[in-house]
Coordinates of C-alpha atoms in Angstrom, one line a residue:
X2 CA 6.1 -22.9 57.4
X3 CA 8.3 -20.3 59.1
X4 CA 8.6 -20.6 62.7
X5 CA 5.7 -19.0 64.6
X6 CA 3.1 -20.4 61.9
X7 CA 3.4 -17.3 59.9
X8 CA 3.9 -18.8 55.7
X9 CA 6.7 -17.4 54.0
X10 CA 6.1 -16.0 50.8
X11 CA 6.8 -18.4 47.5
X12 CA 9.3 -17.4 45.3
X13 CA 8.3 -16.3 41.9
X14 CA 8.7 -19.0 39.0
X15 CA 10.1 -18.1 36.0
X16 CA 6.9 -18.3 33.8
X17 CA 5.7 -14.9 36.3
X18 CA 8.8 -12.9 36.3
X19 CA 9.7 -13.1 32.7
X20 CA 8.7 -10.7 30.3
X21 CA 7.1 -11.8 26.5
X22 CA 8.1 -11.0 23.1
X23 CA 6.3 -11.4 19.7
X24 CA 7.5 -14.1 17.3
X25 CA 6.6 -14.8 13.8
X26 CA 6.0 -18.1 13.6
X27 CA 5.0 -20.8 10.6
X28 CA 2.9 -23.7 10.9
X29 CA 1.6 -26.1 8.9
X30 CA 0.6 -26.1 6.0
X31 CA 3.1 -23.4 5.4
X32 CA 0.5 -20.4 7.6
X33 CA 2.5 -18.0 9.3
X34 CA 1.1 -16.4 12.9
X35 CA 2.6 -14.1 15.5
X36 CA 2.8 -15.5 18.9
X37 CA 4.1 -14.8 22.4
X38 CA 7.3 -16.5 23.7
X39 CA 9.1 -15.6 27.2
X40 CA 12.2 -13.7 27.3
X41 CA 15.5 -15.2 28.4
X42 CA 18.5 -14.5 30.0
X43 CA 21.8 -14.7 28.2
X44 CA 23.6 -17.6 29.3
X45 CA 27.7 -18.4 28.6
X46 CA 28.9 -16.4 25.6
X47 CA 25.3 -15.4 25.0
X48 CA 23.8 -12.2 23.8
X49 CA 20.8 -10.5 24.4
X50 CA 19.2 -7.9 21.5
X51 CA 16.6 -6.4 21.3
X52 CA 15.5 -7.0 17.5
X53 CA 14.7 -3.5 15.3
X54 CA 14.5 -4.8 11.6
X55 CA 14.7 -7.9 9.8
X56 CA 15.6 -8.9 6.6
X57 CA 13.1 -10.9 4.6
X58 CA 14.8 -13.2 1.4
X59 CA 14.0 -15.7 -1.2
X60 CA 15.3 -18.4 1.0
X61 CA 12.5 -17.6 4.0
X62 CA 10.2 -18.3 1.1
X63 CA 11.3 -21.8 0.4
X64 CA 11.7 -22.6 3.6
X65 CA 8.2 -21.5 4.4
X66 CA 6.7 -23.7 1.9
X67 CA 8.7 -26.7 2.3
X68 CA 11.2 -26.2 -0.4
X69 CA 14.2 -25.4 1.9
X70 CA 14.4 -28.0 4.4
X71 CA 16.5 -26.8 7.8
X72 CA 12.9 -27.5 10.1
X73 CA 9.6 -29.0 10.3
X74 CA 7.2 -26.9 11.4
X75 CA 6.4 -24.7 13.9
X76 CA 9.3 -23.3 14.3
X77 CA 11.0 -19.2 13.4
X78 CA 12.2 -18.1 10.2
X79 CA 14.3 -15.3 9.2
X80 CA 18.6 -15.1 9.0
X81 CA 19.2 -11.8 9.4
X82 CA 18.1 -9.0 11.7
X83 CA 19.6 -6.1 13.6
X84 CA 19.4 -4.3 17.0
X85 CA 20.5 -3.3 20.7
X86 CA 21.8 -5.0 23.1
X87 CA 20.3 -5.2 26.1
X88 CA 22.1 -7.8 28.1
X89 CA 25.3 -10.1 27.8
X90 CA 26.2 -13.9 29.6
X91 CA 29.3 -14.2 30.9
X92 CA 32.8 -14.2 29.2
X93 CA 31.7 -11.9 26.8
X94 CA 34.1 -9.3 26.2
X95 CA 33.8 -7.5 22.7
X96 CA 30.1 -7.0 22.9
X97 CA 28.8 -4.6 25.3
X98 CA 24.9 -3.7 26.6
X99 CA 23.8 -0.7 24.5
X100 CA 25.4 -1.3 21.2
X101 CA 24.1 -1.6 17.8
X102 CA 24.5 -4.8 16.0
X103 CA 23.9 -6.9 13.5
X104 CA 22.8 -10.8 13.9
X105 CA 23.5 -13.3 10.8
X106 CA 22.5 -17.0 12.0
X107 CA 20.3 -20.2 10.6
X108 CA 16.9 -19.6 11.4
X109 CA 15.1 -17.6 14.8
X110 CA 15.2 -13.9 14.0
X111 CA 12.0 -13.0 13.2
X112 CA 11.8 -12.2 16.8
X113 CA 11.1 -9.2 18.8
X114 CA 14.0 -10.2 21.3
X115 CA 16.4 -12.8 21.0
X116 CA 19.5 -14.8 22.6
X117 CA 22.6 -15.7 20.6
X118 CA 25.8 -16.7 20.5
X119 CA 28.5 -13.3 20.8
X120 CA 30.1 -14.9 17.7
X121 CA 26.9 -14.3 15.3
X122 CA 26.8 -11.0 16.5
X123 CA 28.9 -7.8 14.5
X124 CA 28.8 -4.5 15.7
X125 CA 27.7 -2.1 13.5
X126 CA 29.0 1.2 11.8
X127 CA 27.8 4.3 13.0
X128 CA 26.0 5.8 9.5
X129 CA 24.2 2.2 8.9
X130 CA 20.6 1.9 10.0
X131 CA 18.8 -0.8 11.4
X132 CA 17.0 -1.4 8.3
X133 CA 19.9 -1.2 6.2
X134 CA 21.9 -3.6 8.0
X135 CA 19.1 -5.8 8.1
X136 CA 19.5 -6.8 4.5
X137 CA 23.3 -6.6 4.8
X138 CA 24.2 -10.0 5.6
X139 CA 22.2 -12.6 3.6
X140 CA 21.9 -11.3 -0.3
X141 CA 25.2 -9.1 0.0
X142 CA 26.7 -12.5 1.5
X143 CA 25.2 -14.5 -1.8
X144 CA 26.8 -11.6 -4.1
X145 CA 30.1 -12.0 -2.9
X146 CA 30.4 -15.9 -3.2
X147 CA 28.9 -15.9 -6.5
X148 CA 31.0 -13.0 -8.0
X149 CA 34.7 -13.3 -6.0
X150 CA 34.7 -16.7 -4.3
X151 CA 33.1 -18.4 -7.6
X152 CA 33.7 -16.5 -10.6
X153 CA 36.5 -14.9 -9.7
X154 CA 35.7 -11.7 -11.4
X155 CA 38.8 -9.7 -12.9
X156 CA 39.5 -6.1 -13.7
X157 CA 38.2 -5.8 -17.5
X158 CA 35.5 -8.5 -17.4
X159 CA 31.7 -8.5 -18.3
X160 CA 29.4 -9.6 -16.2
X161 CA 25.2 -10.4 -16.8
X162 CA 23.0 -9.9 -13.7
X163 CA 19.4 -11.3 -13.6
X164 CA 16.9 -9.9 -12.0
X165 CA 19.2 -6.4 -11.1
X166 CA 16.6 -4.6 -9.5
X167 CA 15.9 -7.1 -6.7
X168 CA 17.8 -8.3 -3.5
X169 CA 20.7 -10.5 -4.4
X170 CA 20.9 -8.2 -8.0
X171 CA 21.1 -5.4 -7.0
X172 CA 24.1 -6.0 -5.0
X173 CA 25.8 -8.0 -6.9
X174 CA 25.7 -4.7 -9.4
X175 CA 27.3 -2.7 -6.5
X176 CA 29.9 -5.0 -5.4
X177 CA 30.6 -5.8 -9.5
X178 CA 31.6 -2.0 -9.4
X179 CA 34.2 -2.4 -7.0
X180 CA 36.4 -3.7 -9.6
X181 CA 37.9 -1.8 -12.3
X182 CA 36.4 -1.6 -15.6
X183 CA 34.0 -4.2 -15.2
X184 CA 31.0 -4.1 -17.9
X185 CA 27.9 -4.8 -16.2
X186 CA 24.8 -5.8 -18.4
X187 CA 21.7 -5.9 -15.8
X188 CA 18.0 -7.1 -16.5
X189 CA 15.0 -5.7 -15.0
X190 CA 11.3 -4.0 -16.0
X191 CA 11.9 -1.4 -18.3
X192 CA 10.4 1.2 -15.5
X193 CA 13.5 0.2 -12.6
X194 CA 16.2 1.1 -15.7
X195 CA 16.9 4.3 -14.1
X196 CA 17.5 2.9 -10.7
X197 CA 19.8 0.3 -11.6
X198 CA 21.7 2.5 -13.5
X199 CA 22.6 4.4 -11.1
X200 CA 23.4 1.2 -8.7
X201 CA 25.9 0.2 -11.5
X202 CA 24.5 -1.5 -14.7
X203 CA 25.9 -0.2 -17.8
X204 CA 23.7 -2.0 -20.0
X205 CA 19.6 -2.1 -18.9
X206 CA 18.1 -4.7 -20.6
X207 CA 14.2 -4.9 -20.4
X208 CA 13.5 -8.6 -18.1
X209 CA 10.4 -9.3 -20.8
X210 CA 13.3 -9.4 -23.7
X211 CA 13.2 -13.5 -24.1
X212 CA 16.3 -12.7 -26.8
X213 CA 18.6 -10.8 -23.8
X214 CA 21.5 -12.9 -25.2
X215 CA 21.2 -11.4 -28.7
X216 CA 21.0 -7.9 -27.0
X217 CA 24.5 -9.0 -24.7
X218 CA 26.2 -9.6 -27.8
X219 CA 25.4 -6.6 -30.1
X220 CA 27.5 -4.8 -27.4
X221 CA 29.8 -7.3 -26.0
X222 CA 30.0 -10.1 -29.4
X223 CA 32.0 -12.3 -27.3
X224 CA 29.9 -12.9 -24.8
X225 CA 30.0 -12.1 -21.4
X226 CA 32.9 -13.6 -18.5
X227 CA 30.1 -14.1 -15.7
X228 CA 26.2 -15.3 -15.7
X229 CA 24.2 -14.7 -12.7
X230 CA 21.7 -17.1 -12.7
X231 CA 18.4 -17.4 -10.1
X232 CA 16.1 -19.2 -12.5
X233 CA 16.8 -22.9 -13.3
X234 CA 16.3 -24.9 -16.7
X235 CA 16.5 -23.5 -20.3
X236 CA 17.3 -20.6 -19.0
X237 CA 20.7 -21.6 -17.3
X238 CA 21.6 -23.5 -21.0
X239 CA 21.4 -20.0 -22.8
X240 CA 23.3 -18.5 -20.2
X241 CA 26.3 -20.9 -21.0
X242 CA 26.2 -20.0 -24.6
X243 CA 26.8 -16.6 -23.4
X244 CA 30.0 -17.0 -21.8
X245 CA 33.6 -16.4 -23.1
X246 CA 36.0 -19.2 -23.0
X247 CA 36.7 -19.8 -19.0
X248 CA 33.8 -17.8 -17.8
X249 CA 31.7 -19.3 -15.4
X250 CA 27.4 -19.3 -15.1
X251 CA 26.9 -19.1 -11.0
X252 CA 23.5 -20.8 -10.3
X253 CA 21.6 -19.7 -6.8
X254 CA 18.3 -19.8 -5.6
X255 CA 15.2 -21.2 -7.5
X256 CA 13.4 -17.6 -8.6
X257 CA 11.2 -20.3 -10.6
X258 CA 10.2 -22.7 -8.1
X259 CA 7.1 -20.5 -6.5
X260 CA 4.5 -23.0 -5.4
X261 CA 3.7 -24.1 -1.7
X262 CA 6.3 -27.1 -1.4
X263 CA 4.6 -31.1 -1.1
X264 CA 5.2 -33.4 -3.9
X265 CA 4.0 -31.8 -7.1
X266 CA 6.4 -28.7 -6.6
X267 CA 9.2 -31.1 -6.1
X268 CA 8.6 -33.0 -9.3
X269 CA 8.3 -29.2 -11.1
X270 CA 12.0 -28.4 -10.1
X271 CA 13.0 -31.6 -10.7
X272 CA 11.7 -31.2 -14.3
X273 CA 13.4 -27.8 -14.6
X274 CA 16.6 -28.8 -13.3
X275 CA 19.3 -27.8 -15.5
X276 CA 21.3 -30.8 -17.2
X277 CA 24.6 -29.7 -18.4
X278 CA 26.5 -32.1 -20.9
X279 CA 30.0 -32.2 -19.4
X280 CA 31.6 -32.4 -22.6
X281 CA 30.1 -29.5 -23.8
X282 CA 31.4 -27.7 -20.5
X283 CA 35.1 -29.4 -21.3
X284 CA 35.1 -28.2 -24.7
X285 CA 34.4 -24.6 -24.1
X286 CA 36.0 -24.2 -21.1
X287 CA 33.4 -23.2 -19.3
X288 CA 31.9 -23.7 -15.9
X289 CA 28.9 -24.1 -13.6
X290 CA 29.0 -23.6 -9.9
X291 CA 25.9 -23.3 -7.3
X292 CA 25.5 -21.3 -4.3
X293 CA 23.4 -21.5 -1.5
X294 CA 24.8 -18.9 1.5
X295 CA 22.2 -20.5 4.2
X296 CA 24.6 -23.5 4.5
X297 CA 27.4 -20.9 5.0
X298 CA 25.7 -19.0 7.7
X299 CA 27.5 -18.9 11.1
X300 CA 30.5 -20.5 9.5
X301 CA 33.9 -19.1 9.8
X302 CA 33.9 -18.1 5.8
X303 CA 30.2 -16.7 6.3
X304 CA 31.6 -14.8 9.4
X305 CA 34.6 -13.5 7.5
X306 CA 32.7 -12.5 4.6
X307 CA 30.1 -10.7 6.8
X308 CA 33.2 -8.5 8.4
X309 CA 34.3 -8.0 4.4
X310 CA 30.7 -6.3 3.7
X311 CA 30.9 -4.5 6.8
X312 CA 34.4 -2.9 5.8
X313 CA 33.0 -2.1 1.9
X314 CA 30.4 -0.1 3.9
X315 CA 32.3 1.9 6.1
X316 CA 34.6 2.9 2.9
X317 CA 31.5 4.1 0.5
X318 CA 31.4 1.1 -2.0
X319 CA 28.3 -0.6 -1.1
X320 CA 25.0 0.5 0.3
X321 CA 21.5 -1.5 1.0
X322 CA 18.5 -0.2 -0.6
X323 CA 15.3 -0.4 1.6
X324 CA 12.4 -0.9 -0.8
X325 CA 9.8 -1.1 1.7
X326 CA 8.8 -2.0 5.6
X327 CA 6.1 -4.6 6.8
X328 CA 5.2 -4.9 10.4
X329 CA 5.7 -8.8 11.9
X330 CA 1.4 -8.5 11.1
X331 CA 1.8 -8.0 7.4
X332 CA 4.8 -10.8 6.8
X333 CA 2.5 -12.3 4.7
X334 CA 2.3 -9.2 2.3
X335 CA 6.4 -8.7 2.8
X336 CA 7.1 -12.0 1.2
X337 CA 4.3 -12.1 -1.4
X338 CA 6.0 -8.3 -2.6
X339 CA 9.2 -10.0 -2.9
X340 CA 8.2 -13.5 -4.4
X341 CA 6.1 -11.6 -7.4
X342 CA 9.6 -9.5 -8.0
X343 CA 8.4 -5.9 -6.9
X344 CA 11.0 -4.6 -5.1
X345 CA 13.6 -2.3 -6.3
X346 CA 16.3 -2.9 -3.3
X347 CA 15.3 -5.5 -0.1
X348 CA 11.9 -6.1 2.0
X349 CA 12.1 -5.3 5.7
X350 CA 10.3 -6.2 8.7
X351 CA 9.9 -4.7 11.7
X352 CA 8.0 -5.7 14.8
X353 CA 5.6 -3.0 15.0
X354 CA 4.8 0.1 13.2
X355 CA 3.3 2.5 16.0
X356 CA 0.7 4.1 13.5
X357 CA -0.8 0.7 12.7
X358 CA -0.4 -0.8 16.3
X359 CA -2.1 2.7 17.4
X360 CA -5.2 1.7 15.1
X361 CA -5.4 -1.9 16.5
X362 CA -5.7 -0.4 19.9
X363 CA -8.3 1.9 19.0
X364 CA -10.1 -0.4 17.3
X365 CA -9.7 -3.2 20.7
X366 CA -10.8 -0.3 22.9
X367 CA -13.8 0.8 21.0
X368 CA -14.8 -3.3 21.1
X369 CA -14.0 -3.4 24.7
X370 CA -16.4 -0.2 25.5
X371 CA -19.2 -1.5 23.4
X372 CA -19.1 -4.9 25.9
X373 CA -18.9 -3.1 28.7
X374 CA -21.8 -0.8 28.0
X375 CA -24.1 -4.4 27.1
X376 CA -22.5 -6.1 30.3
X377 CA -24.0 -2.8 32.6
X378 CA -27.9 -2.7 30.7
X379 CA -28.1 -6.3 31.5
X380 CA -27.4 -5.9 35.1
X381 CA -29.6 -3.5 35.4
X382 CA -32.6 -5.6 33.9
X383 CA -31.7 -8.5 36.5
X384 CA -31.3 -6.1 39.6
X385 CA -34.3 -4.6 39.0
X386 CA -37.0 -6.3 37.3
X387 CA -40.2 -4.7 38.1
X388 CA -39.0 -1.6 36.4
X389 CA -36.7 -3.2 33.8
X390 CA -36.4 -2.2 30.2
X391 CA -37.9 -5.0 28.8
X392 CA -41.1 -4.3 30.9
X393 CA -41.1 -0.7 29.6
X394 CA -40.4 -2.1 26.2
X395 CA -43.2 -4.4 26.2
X396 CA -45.8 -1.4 27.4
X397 CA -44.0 1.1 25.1
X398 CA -45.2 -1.2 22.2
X399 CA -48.6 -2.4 23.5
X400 CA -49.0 1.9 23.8
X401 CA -47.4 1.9 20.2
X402 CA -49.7 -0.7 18.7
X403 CA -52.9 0.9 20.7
X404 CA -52.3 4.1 20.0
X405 CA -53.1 4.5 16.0
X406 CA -56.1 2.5 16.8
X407 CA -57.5 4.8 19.2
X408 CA -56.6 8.2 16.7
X409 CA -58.1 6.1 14.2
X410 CA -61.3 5.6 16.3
X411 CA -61.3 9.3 17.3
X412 CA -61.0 10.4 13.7
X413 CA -64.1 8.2 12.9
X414 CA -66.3 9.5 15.8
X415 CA -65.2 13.0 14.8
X416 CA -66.6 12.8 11.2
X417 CA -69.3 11.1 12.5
X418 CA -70.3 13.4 15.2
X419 CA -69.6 16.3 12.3
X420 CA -72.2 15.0 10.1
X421 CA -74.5 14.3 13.0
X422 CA -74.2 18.3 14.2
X423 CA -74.4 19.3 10.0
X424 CA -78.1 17.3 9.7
X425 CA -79.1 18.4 13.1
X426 CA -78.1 21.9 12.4
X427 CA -80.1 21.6 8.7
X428 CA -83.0 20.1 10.3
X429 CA -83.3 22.9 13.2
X430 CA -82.5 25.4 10.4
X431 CA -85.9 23.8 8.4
X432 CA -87.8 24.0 11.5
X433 CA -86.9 27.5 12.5
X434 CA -88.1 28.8 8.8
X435 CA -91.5 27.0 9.8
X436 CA -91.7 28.4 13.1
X437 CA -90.7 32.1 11.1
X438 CA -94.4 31.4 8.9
X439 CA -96.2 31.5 11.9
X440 CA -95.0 34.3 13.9
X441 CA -95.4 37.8 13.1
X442 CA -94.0 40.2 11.0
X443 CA -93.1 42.5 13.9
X444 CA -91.0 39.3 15.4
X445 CA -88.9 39.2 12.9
X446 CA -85.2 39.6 13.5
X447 CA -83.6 42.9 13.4
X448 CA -81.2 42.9 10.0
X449 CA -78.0 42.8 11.8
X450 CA -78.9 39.9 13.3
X451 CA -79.8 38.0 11.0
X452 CA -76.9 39.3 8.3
X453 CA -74.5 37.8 11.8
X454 CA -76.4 34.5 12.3
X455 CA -75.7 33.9 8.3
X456 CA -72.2 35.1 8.2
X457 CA -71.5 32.4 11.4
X458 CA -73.5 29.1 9.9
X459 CA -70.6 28.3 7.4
X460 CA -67.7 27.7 10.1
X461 CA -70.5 26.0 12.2
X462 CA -71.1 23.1 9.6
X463 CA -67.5 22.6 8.9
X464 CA -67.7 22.7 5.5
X465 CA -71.0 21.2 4.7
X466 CA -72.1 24.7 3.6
X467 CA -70.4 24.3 0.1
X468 CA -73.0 21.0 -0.8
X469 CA -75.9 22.0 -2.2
X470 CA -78.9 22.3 -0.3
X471 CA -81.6 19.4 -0.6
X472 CA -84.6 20.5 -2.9
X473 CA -87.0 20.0 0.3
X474 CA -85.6 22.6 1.9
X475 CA -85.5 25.0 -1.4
X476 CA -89.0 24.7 -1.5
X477 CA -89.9 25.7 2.1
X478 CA -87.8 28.7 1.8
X479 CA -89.5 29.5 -1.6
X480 CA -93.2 29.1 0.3
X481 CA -91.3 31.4 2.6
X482 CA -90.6 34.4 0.5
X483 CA -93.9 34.0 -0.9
X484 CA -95.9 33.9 1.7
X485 CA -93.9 37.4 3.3
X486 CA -95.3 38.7 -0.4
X487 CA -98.7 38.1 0.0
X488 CA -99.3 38.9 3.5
X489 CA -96.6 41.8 4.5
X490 CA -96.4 43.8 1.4
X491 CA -96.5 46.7 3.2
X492 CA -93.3 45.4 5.1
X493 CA -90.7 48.1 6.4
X494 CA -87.4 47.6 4.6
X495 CA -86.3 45.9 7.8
X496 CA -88.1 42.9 6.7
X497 CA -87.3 42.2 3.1
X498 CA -83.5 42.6 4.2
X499 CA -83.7 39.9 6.6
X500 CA -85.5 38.0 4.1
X501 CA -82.8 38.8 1.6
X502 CA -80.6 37.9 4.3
X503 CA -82.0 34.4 4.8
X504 CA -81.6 33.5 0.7
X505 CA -77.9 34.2 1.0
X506 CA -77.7 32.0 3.5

């Protein structure tokens, strides 16, 4: 308490004045999910960036599904992503806010914002997009080890490239090309042939061929100086057979393993480990090396070699291929596109994609309307419920269920009171023919009036006019007509009319 009893105001804690960020993040069981994490400040030799593309590789795969281990889950995959920089710690000097970069570290960059040390971080050339330089770093790094660090490829040499059309392949072809005169001979799906030719294989050979080592050699009889190799066991053996005397068979990765980690995946790359027989190796003077650039990652020969890629870019001899872009939603679909092999060139992320971002909120905002609208017709029924809907409801269907039954009803009495008015109508119509015997012949009806009483009698008896008339009242008319015979024969014309009249009727 300040003096004078007035409370001074709390300082904010960090939790309220920090912003969020999305983050991919796997759990167990190998499930991936996109959370919210705070933002932090940069602290000593730290960078901020503000992340626009990730990479996605084979080794966030394994590493997913247990069969990479650098974490136990939950925890952030991805190596590679690039971005801007939005803040720096202090005693950084060679970074500054606002540039473009590219970040290459273990682990943490499928983020939407993250914090790093200023010695993971490379700034990047002008003509190289986010996306492309988010696929840069990890299989271009693998490439480069397998082809110059291991194999030690020479002007002249042949060279085979599994899997050509995909990340680490396809550039491996490029960088292969920077050489003179190398011979490249490149598998893939006979449909990618045209694409990888023009990335730098000289020789397409269709991936389904299980006899690509007789196909090699019709070319090259020799053999071949260098073997790319991403799938492990027989595989790897025919490979060696391939190679000239001192060529080498570079093993990386485990394009074979699939599965989703534990025990029995394991055992099935343990089974399909390759065993080579030394003496065989000794005798041909050949070797085997391994690679596996996720141990070499923020090391000073990963660095250097990143800064190597960088330079081959700016001078026109490499260039990433973006095959396609999932938002942080669809990472699931990202890595299952690039685990089944249907990528020609690398798999990106991004954190959102406005179009589909723009439907979610459409579709939250619809939901959120429909509550609302529900939320306001119940408060109406409980502030007023005398007059509330359900009331009306409840007499609208009691009206509903009464109100056939009372058409019904009135249909009934209608046909009943019809037939009533027909027989009283035909018994007052007997009766008045009776009544007609005993008057006189002068009483008789004018002609005209009786022509109009007959023409209105049908539309009186609604209908009842088409049955035929009972045989009583046949007779009395009969009895009728004769009696008018016998007694007024000397009738005016007038008369017999109306008596011609009444048999129409």
């Amino acid at each position: 308490m300040a003096e004078g009893g007035e409370e001074q105001p709390k300082p904010a804690t960090q939790e309220e004045t920090q912003e969020t960020y999305k983050v991919v993040q796997v759990i167990r069981g190998g499930k991936v999910q996109m959370q919210e994490a705070p933002v932090k400040a940069p602290g000593d030799g730290e960078v901020q960036v503000k992340v626009e593309a990730c990479g996605v590789t084979a080794a966030d795969w394994q590493l997913r599904h247990g069969q990479l281990k650098l974490a136990t889950p939950p925890f952030v995959p991805g190596f590679q992503c690039s971005g801007t920089v939005e803040a720096v710690g202090d005693n950084v000097e060679a970074i500054q806010v606002g540039q473009r970069v590219l970040v290459v570290q273990r682990m943490n960059c499928w983020v939407e914002r993250l914090v790093v040390p200023a010695t993971d971080v490379y700034i990047l050339p002008e003509s190289l997009t986010f996306q492309e330089a988010a696929v840069l770093a990890f299989d271009y790094i693998t490439a480069y080890l397998t082809l110059f660090r291991h194999a030690n490829l020479q002007t002249g040499q042949g060279v085979l490239i599994h899997r050509a059309s995909e990340g680490i392949g396809f550039a491996a072809s490029q960088l292969a090309k920077t050489i003179p005169e190398v011979v490249v001979f490149g598998t893939a799906p006979e449909a990618q042939h045209d694409v990888i030719k023009e990335n730098g294989v000289d020789h397409p050979i269709d991936s389904r061929a299980v006899d690509y080592d007789r196909i090699v050699r019709e070319t090259s009889a020799d053999g071949v100086d260098v073997v790319l190799e991403p799938v492990l066991g027989k595989e790897s053996k025919k490979g060696v057979n391939l190679l000239k005397p001192l060529g080498t068979i570079v093993l990386y990765g485990a394009a074979n393993s699939g599965g989703s980690g534990g025990f029995f995946s394991a055992a099935k790359q343990k089974l399909q480990a390759t065993k080579f027989e030394g003496q065989i190796l000794i005798d041909g003077n050949k070797s085997v090396a391994g690679v596996n650039a996720v141990h070499l990652l923020g090391s000073d020969i990963g660095r250097k070699i990143i800064k190597e890629l960088l330079s081959l870019y700016e001078q026109g001899k490499i260039k990433p291929r973006v095959d396609s872009v999932f938002s942080f939603r669809k990472v699931a679909d990202a890595q299952k596109k690039l685990h089944d092999g249907a990528n020609v060139g690398a798999v990106v992320l991004v954190p959102v994609i406005e179009e589909e971002e723009k439907a979610i909120e459409e579709a939250r905002q619809k939901a959120e309307n429909e509550r609302a609208e529900r939320a306001a017709r119940k408060s109406v029924r409980k502030a007023n419920p005398a007059s509330t809907s359900s009331k009306s409801d409840g007499e609208a269907k009691a009206e509903d269920e009464a109100k056939p039954e009372g058409e019904a009803k009135g249909e009934g009495e209608a046909k009943a009171e019809g037939e009533a008015k027909a027989e009283g109508e035909a018994k007052a119509e007997g009766e008045g023919k009776s009544a007609d015997e005993e008057k006189p012949s002068g009483e008789d009806k004018p002609s005209d009036e009786a022509k109009a009483e007959g023409d209105s009698k049908p539309a009186e008896t609604s209908g009842d006019s088409e049955k035929e008339e009972p045989p009583k009242q046949a007779e009395v008319k009969k009895e009728d007509e004769d009696a008018k015979q016998d007694e007024s024969k000397k009738e005016d014309g007038e008369g017999t009319a109306a008596s011609e009249g009444g048999d129409k009727e």
